[in-house]
Amino acid sequence: MSTVSRPQFVFCYRHIPDTLTRSTEPPVYTLAEDRPVQDPASSVILRGPSVRGGGLGLLQGTQLVETLAHFPRERIPERVVHAKAAGAWGEFECTHDITQWCSAALFKEVGKKTEVLARISTVAGERGSADTVRDIRGFALKDAENYRWNIFDITRDPDNHFQDIEQAAFSPSTLILGIAPSADIMLHARMFSYPDAARYRVGPNYQQLPCNRALNVYSPCRRDGPMRVDGNYGPDPDYIKSGPADVAHGEWIGRVQDYTFDVTEEDWGQPRMLWKLFKEQGEDKVLIHNLSMHTSKALPEVQKEAIKSWANVDEDLSKRLGEALSKTGDNTDHKNAPPSQIALLRHRK
């Protein structure tokens, strides 16, 4: 009597195809949630003892799922310009007293050192462009050896290029107290565009990354959401404490009031030039005809105001328009008249 053997399957962490047993070595790596794993290249599969190199991947193998989920997300969009760059950490040292010109704390005393992050880039090249390409801007190197300091004498190399340099977000809107923007429209546009590009390229939490994080920040009104990856201000209230304000009126240098723009002689300059051009080219009759045909559909009161207004351009134009309107008769378009004209017409009746 023959018996049918049942297929046998085993669970295994696949790394080397011929290995069907778990590794006995102590785990060194972990998943993102701190679960230890023996090998970052292994995965959980289901297969029979006679199968070599194949099997069924299981959904419970979260290591493979986590690896695959991270892989397509580990790149961020490169900068539209200045994509190719190198950078380093350094120190800015104030060597002269300039407090009479600038009140920024950066320059408040001679010898004060401030940590800075420098990024040197080309302009048009992509992130993978060569280091030797020409650029549309640059600086002369002929006096570099005799310069008073070495621009390549960095204080600290980046520990990780992606963390320190690629994610670095520079913006002209990041101004310290004592420095203000100039009256430049292009600058003002970039003050919005640069931080907005960083939110898209790096993420809404870019200001909390080590390369961008300010030293002393306290803004409990800005909390929650994907932009918070820190303590989220803990139990601090999300409102600013306030009390009754002293009754006082602000002092203004200028007066704030409604302003009505009056029509001046300058406003009639271009219409006068156009009327003169029409007369020189013999198109004045056509203009008078077109004006009279359209104006004749208005109420007589509106026609009088139109004639009076055209007199500011030229007395002859106003006179000829009045004569042309007198020949058209009552041609008021009551059907398409605006409500204000209809109300005026009813009032007259």
Coordinates of C-alpha atoms in Angstrom, one line a residue:
M1 CA 0.0 0.0 0.0
S2 CA 1.5 3.3 -1.1
T3 CA 1.3 6.5 0.7
V4 CA 1.3 10.0 -0.7
S5 CA 3.8 12.2 1.1
R6 CA 2.7 15.7 2.0
P7 CA 4.9 18.6 0.9
Q8 CA 6.9 20.1 3.7
F9 CA 7.6 23.8 3.9
V10 CA 9.8 25.8 6.2
F11 CA 10.1 29.4 7.1
C12 CA 13.6 30.8 6.6
Y13 CA 15.4 34.1 6.3
R14 CA 16.7 34.1 2.8
H15 CA 20.2 35.4 2.2
I16 CA 22.2 32.5 0.6
P17 CA 19.9 30.3 -1.6
D18 CA 21.2 27.0 -0.2
T19 CA 20.7 28.1 3.5
L20 CA 17.4 26.8 5.0
T21 CA 18.1 27.5 8.6
R22 CA 18.2 30.7 10.6
S23 CA 21.5 32.3 11.3
T24 CA 22.9 31.8 14.8
E25 CA 24.9 35.0 14.8
P26 CA 23.7 37.8 17.1
P27 CA 21.8 40.5 15.3
V28 CA 23.6 43.7 14.5
Y29 CA 21.0 45.6 12.4
T30 CA 17.5 46.7 13.2
L31 CA 14.4 47.9 11.5
A32 CA 13.2 51.4 11.7
E33 CA 11.1 50.5 14.8
D34 CA 14.2 49.0 16.5
R35 CA 13.4 45.3 15.8
P36 CA 16.7 43.4 15.5
V37 CA 17.5 41.6 12.2
Q38 CA 20.4 39.3 11.4
D39 CA 21.2 40.7 8.0
P40 CA 19.9 43.8 6.1
A41 CA 19.8 41.7 2.9
S42 CA 17.6 38.9 4.2
S43 CA 13.9 38.4 3.8
V44 CA 11.2 36.0 5.0
I45 CA 10.1 33.4 2.5
L46 CA 8.1 30.1 2.3
R47 CA 9.5 27.2 0.4
G48 CA 9.9 23.4 0.4
P49 CA 13.2 21.6 1.3
S50 CA 13.8 20.5 -2.3
V51 CA 13.5 24.0 -3.7
R52 CA 16.8 25.9 -4.2
G53 CA 16.8 29.6 -4.7
G54 CA 13.1 30.1 -4.9
G55 CA 10.0 30.4 -2.7
L56 CA 7.1 32.7 -1.8
G57 CA 7.8 36.0 -0.2
L58 CA 5.6 36.6 2.9
L59 CA 3.9 39.9 3.8
Q60 CA 4.9 39.3 7.4
G61 CA 8.5 39.9 6.3
T62 CA 8.4 43.6 7.2
Q63 CA 12.1 44.0 6.6
L64 CA 11.6 43.6 2.8
V65 CA 8.5 45.8 2.8
E66 CA 10.3 48.5 4.7
T67 CA 13.4 48.3 2.4
L68 CA 11.2 48.5 -0.7
A69 CA 9.1 51.4 0.7
H70 CA 12.2 53.4 1.6
F71 CA 14.0 52.8 -1.7
P72 CA 11.8 55.0 -4.0
R73 CA 11.6 57.7 -1.3
E74 CA 15.3 58.1 -0.5
R75 CA 15.9 60.7 -3.2
I76 CA 14.6 64.3 -3.0
P77 CA 14.2 66.6 -6.0
E78 CA 17.4 68.5 -6.9
R79 CA 17.6 72.2 -6.9
V80 CA 16.4 73.9 -10.1
V81 CA 19.6 75.9 -10.1
H82 CA 22.8 75.5 -8.1
A83 CA 22.2 71.7 -7.9
K84 CA 25.9 70.8 -8.1
A85 CA 27.7 71.8 -4.9
A86 CA 30.1 71.1 -2.1
G87 CA 30.0 72.5 1.4
A88 CA 31.6 72.6 4.8
W89 CA 31.1 73.9 8.3
G90 CA 33.1 76.9 9.4
E91 CA 33.2 79.9 11.7
F92 CA 32.6 83.6 11.0
E93 CA 34.8 85.7 13.2
C94 CA 34.2 89.4 13.6
T95 CA 37.6 91.2 13.2
H96 CA 36.5 94.9 13.2
D97 CA 34.0 97.0 15.1
I98 CA 31.2 97.9 12.8
T99 CA 28.5 98.5 15.4
Q100 CA 28.1 102.1 14.2
W101 CA 26.7 100.8 10.9
C102 CA 25.0 97.5 11.9
S103 CA 23.3 96.4 15.1
A104 CA 23.2 92.7 14.2
A105 CA 24.4 90.5 17.1
L106 CA 26.8 88.8 14.6
F107 CA 29.0 91.9 14.7
K108 CA 28.5 93.1 18.3
E109 CA 32.0 92.5 19.4
V110 CA 35.4 91.9 17.9
G111 CA 36.5 88.3 18.2
K112 CA 33.0 86.9 18.3
K113 CA 32.7 83.6 16.5
T114 CA 29.5 82.3 14.9
E115 CA 29.1 78.8 13.3
V116 CA 28.2 79.0 9.7
L117 CA 27.5 76.5 6.9
A118 CA 29.0 77.3 3.5
R119 CA 27.8 75.8 0.2
I120 CA 29.8 76.5 -3.0
S121 CA 27.9 75.6 -6.2
T122 CA 27.8 76.0 -9.9
V123 CA 24.6 77.5 -11.4
A124 CA 23.3 75.7 -14.4
G125 CA 24.7 72.2 -14.0
E126 CA 22.6 69.3 -12.7
R127 CA 23.6 67.4 -9.6
G128 CA 25.5 64.8 -11.6
S129 CA 27.4 67.3 -13.8
A130 CA 31.2 67.3 -13.9
D131 CA 33.3 69.3 -11.4
T132 CA 35.3 70.7 -14.2
V133 CA 32.6 72.5 -16.3
R134 CA 32.6 76.2 -16.9
D135 CA 30.1 78.3 -15.1
I136 CA 28.4 81.6 -15.9
R137 CA 29.9 83.1 -12.7
G138 CA 33.1 82.6 -10.8
F139 CA 36.0 84.2 -9.0
A140 CA 39.7 84.7 -9.8
L141 CA 42.1 82.3 -8.3
K142 CA 45.4 83.9 -9.3
D143 CA 45.8 85.7 -5.9
A144 CA 44.5 82.8 -3.8
E145 CA 47.9 81.7 -2.5
N146 CA 48.7 85.3 -1.3
Y147 CA 45.3 86.1 0.1
R148 CA 45.0 86.9 3.8
W149 CA 43.1 83.7 4.5
N150 CA 42.7 80.3 2.9
I151 CA 39.1 79.8 1.6
F152 CA 39.7 76.1 1.7
D153 CA 40.7 76.0 5.4
I154 CA 37.5 74.6 6.7
T155 CA 36.6 74.2 10.4
R156 CA 34.7 70.9 10.1
D157 CA 34.0 68.5 7.2
P158 CA 30.4 67.4 6.8
D159 CA 29.6 64.2 8.5
N160 CA 27.1 63.3 5.9
H161 CA 26.8 65.1 2.5
F162 CA 23.1 64.6 2.2
Q163 CA 22.3 65.6 5.8
D164 CA 24.5 68.7 5.9
I165 CA 24.7 69.9 2.3
E166 CA 22.0 68.5 0.1
Q167 CA 19.3 69.3 2.6
A168 CA 20.7 72.8 3.4
A169 CA 18.1 75.5 2.6
F170 CA 19.4 79.0 2.0
S171 CA 17.0 81.9 1.6
P172 CA 17.4 85.7 1.5
S173 CA 14.4 85.9 3.8
T174 CA 16.5 84.3 6.6
L175 CA 17.7 87.7 8.0
I176 CA 19.0 88.3 11.5
L177 CA 17.9 91.2 13.5
G178 CA 19.7 94.3 12.3
I179 CA 19.7 93.4 8.6
A180 CA 16.8 94.3 6.4
P181 CA 16.0 93.7 2.7
S182 CA 16.6 96.5 0.2
A183 CA 13.8 97.9 -2.1
D184 CA 14.3 95.3 -4.8
I185 CA 11.3 93.6 -6.3
M186 CA 13.4 90.6 -7.5
L187 CA 14.8 90.2 -4.0
H188 CA 11.3 90.3 -2.5
A189 CA 10.1 87.6 -4.9
R190 CA 13.0 85.4 -4.0
M191 CA 12.3 85.9 -0.3
F192 CA 9.1 84.0 -0.9
S193 CA 10.3 81.6 -3.5
Y194 CA 13.3 80.1 -1.8
P195 CA 11.6 78.9 1.4
D196 CA 8.7 77.7 -0.7
A197 CA 11.1 75.6 -2.8
A198 CA 12.7 74.2 0.4
R199 CA 9.2 73.1 1.7
Y200 CA 8.7 71.2 -1.6
R201 CA 12.2 69.9 -2.1
V202 CA 13.2 68.9 1.4
G203 CA 9.9 68.8 3.2
P204 CA 7.7 71.0 5.5
N205 CA 10.1 70.3 8.5
Y206 CA 13.2 71.6 6.7
Q207 CA 13.7 74.3 9.3
Q208 CA 14.2 71.6 12.1
L209 CA 16.9 69.7 10.3
P210 CA 20.4 70.0 11.8
C211 CA 21.8 72.0 8.9
N212 CA 18.9 74.5 9.0
R213 CA 17.9 74.6 12.7
A214 CA 18.2 77.9 14.5
L215 CA 19.8 77.9 17.9
N216 CA 17.1 79.7 19.9
V217 CA 13.6 79.1 18.5
Y218 CA 10.4 79.4 20.5
S219 CA 7.1 79.7 18.6
P220 CA 4.4 77.5 20.3
C221 CA 1.8 78.8 17.8
R222 CA 3.4 76.7 15.1
R223 CA 2.9 73.1 16.0
D224 CA 1.3 69.8 14.9
G225 CA 1.2 68.6 11.3
P226 CA 4.0 66.9 9.2
M227 CA 6.3 69.9 9.8
R228 CA 6.9 68.9 13.5
V229 CA 9.5 66.3 14.1
D230 CA 10.7 67.6 17.5
G231 CA 9.0 67.8 20.9
N232 CA 6.1 69.9 19.5
Y233 CA 6.6 72.2 22.4
G234 CA 5.2 69.6 24.8
P235 CA 2.6 70.9 27.3
D236 CA 3.1 74.5 26.4
P237 CA -0.1 76.3 25.4
D238 CA -0.5 77.0 21.8
Y239 CA -1.5 80.6 22.4
I240 CA 0.5 83.6 23.4
K241 CA -0.3 84.9 26.9
S242 CA -1.9 88.3 26.8
G243 CA -3.5 90.8 29.1
P244 CA -5.4 94.1 28.9
A245 CA -3.3 96.5 26.8
D246 CA -2.8 100.1 27.8
V247 CA -5.0 102.5 26.0
A248 CA -2.8 104.5 23.7
H249 CA -2.9 105.8 20.2
G250 CA -0.2 105.2 17.8
E251 CA 1.7 108.1 16.4
W252 CA 1.8 108.2 12.6
I253 CA 4.1 110.4 10.5
G254 CA 1.6 110.5 7.7
R255 CA -2.2 110.8 7.8
V256 CA -4.2 107.7 7.0
Q257 CA -7.5 108.8 5.2
D258 CA -9.6 108.1 2.2
Y259 CA -8.1 109.7 -0.9
T260 CA -10.0 110.6 -4.1
F261 CA -7.9 110.7 -7.3
D262 CA -8.8 113.8 -9.2
V263 CA -8.4 114.2 -13.0
T264 CA -5.5 116.5 -13.8
E265 CA -4.1 118.0 -17.0
E266 CA -1.6 115.2 -17.2
D267 CA -4.5 112.7 -17.7
W268 CA -5.6 114.4 -20.9
G269 CA -2.1 114.5 -22.5
Q270 CA -2.3 111.2 -24.3
P271 CA -5.9 111.7 -25.6
R272 CA -4.8 115.0 -27.0
M273 CA -1.9 113.4 -28.8
L274 CA -4.2 110.8 -30.2
W275 CA -6.7 113.3 -31.4
K276 CA -3.9 115.3 -33.1
L277 CA -2.7 112.2 -34.8
F278 CA -6.2 111.4 -36.1
K279 CA -6.5 114.9 -37.5
E280 CA -3.1 114.7 -39.3
Q281 CA -4.1 111.3 -40.9
G282 CA -7.6 112.5 -41.8
E283 CA -9.3 110.0 -39.4
D284 CA -11.0 112.7 -37.3
K285 CA -14.3 112.4 -39.2
V286 CA -14.4 108.6 -38.6
L287 CA -13.8 109.2 -34.9
I288 CA -16.5 111.8 -34.6
H289 CA -19.0 109.5 -36.4
N290 CA -18.1 106.5 -34.1
L291 CA -18.4 108.6 -30.9
S292 CA -21.7 110.2 -32.0
M293 CA -23.3 106.8 -32.9
H294 CA -22.5 105.3 -29.5
T295 CA -23.2 108.4 -27.4
S296 CA -26.5 109.0 -29.1
K297 CA -27.9 105.9 -27.4
A298 CA -27.4 107.5 -24.0
L299 CA -29.7 109.8 -22.2
P300 CA -29.5 113.6 -23.0
E301 CA -27.9 114.2 -19.6
V302 CA -25.2 111.7 -20.3
Q303 CA -24.6 113.1 -23.7
K304 CA -24.0 116.6 -22.2
E305 CA -21.5 115.2 -19.8
A306 CA -19.7 113.3 -22.6
I307 CA -19.5 116.5 -24.7
K308 CA -18.2 118.4 -21.6
S309 CA -15.6 115.7 -21.0
W310 CA -14.3 115.7 -24.5
A311 CA -13.8 119.4 -24.3
N312 CA -10.9 118.7 -22.0
V313 CA -9.2 117.0 -24.9
D314 CA -10.0 119.6 -27.6
E315 CA -12.7 122.3 -28.0
D316 CA -13.1 121.5 -31.7
L317 CA -13.6 117.8 -30.9
S318 CA -16.3 118.7 -28.3
K319 CA -18.0 121.1 -30.7
R320 CA -18.1 118.7 -33.6
L321 CA -19.4 115.9 -31.4
G322 CA -22.2 118.1 -30.2
E323 CA -23.2 119.0 -33.7
A324 CA -23.2 115.3 -34.8
L325 CA -25.4 114.4 -31.8
S326 CA -27.9 117.1 -32.6
K327 CA -28.4 115.5 -36.0
T328 CA -29.1 112.0 -34.7
G329 CA -32.2 113.0 -32.7
D330 CA -33.6 110.9 -29.9
N331 CA -31.8 107.6 -30.3
T332 CA -31.8 106.5 -26.7
D333 CA -31.5 102.7 -26.3
H334 CA -34.0 102.2 -23.5
K335 CA -33.9 98.4 -23.7
N336 CA -30.1 98.1 -23.0
A337 CA -29.7 101.1 -20.8
P338 CA -28.0 100.6 -17.5
P339 CA -30.2 100.7 -14.3
S340 CA -28.9 104.1 -13.4
Q341 CA -30.1 105.6 -16.7
I342 CA -33.5 103.9 -16.4
A343 CA -34.0 105.3 -12.9
L344 CA -33.1 108.7 -14.2
L345 CA -35.5 108.4 -17.1
R346 CA -38.3 107.4 -14.8
H347 CA -37.6 110.3 -12.6
R348 CA -37.8 112.7 -15.5
K349 CA -41.2 111.3 -16.5

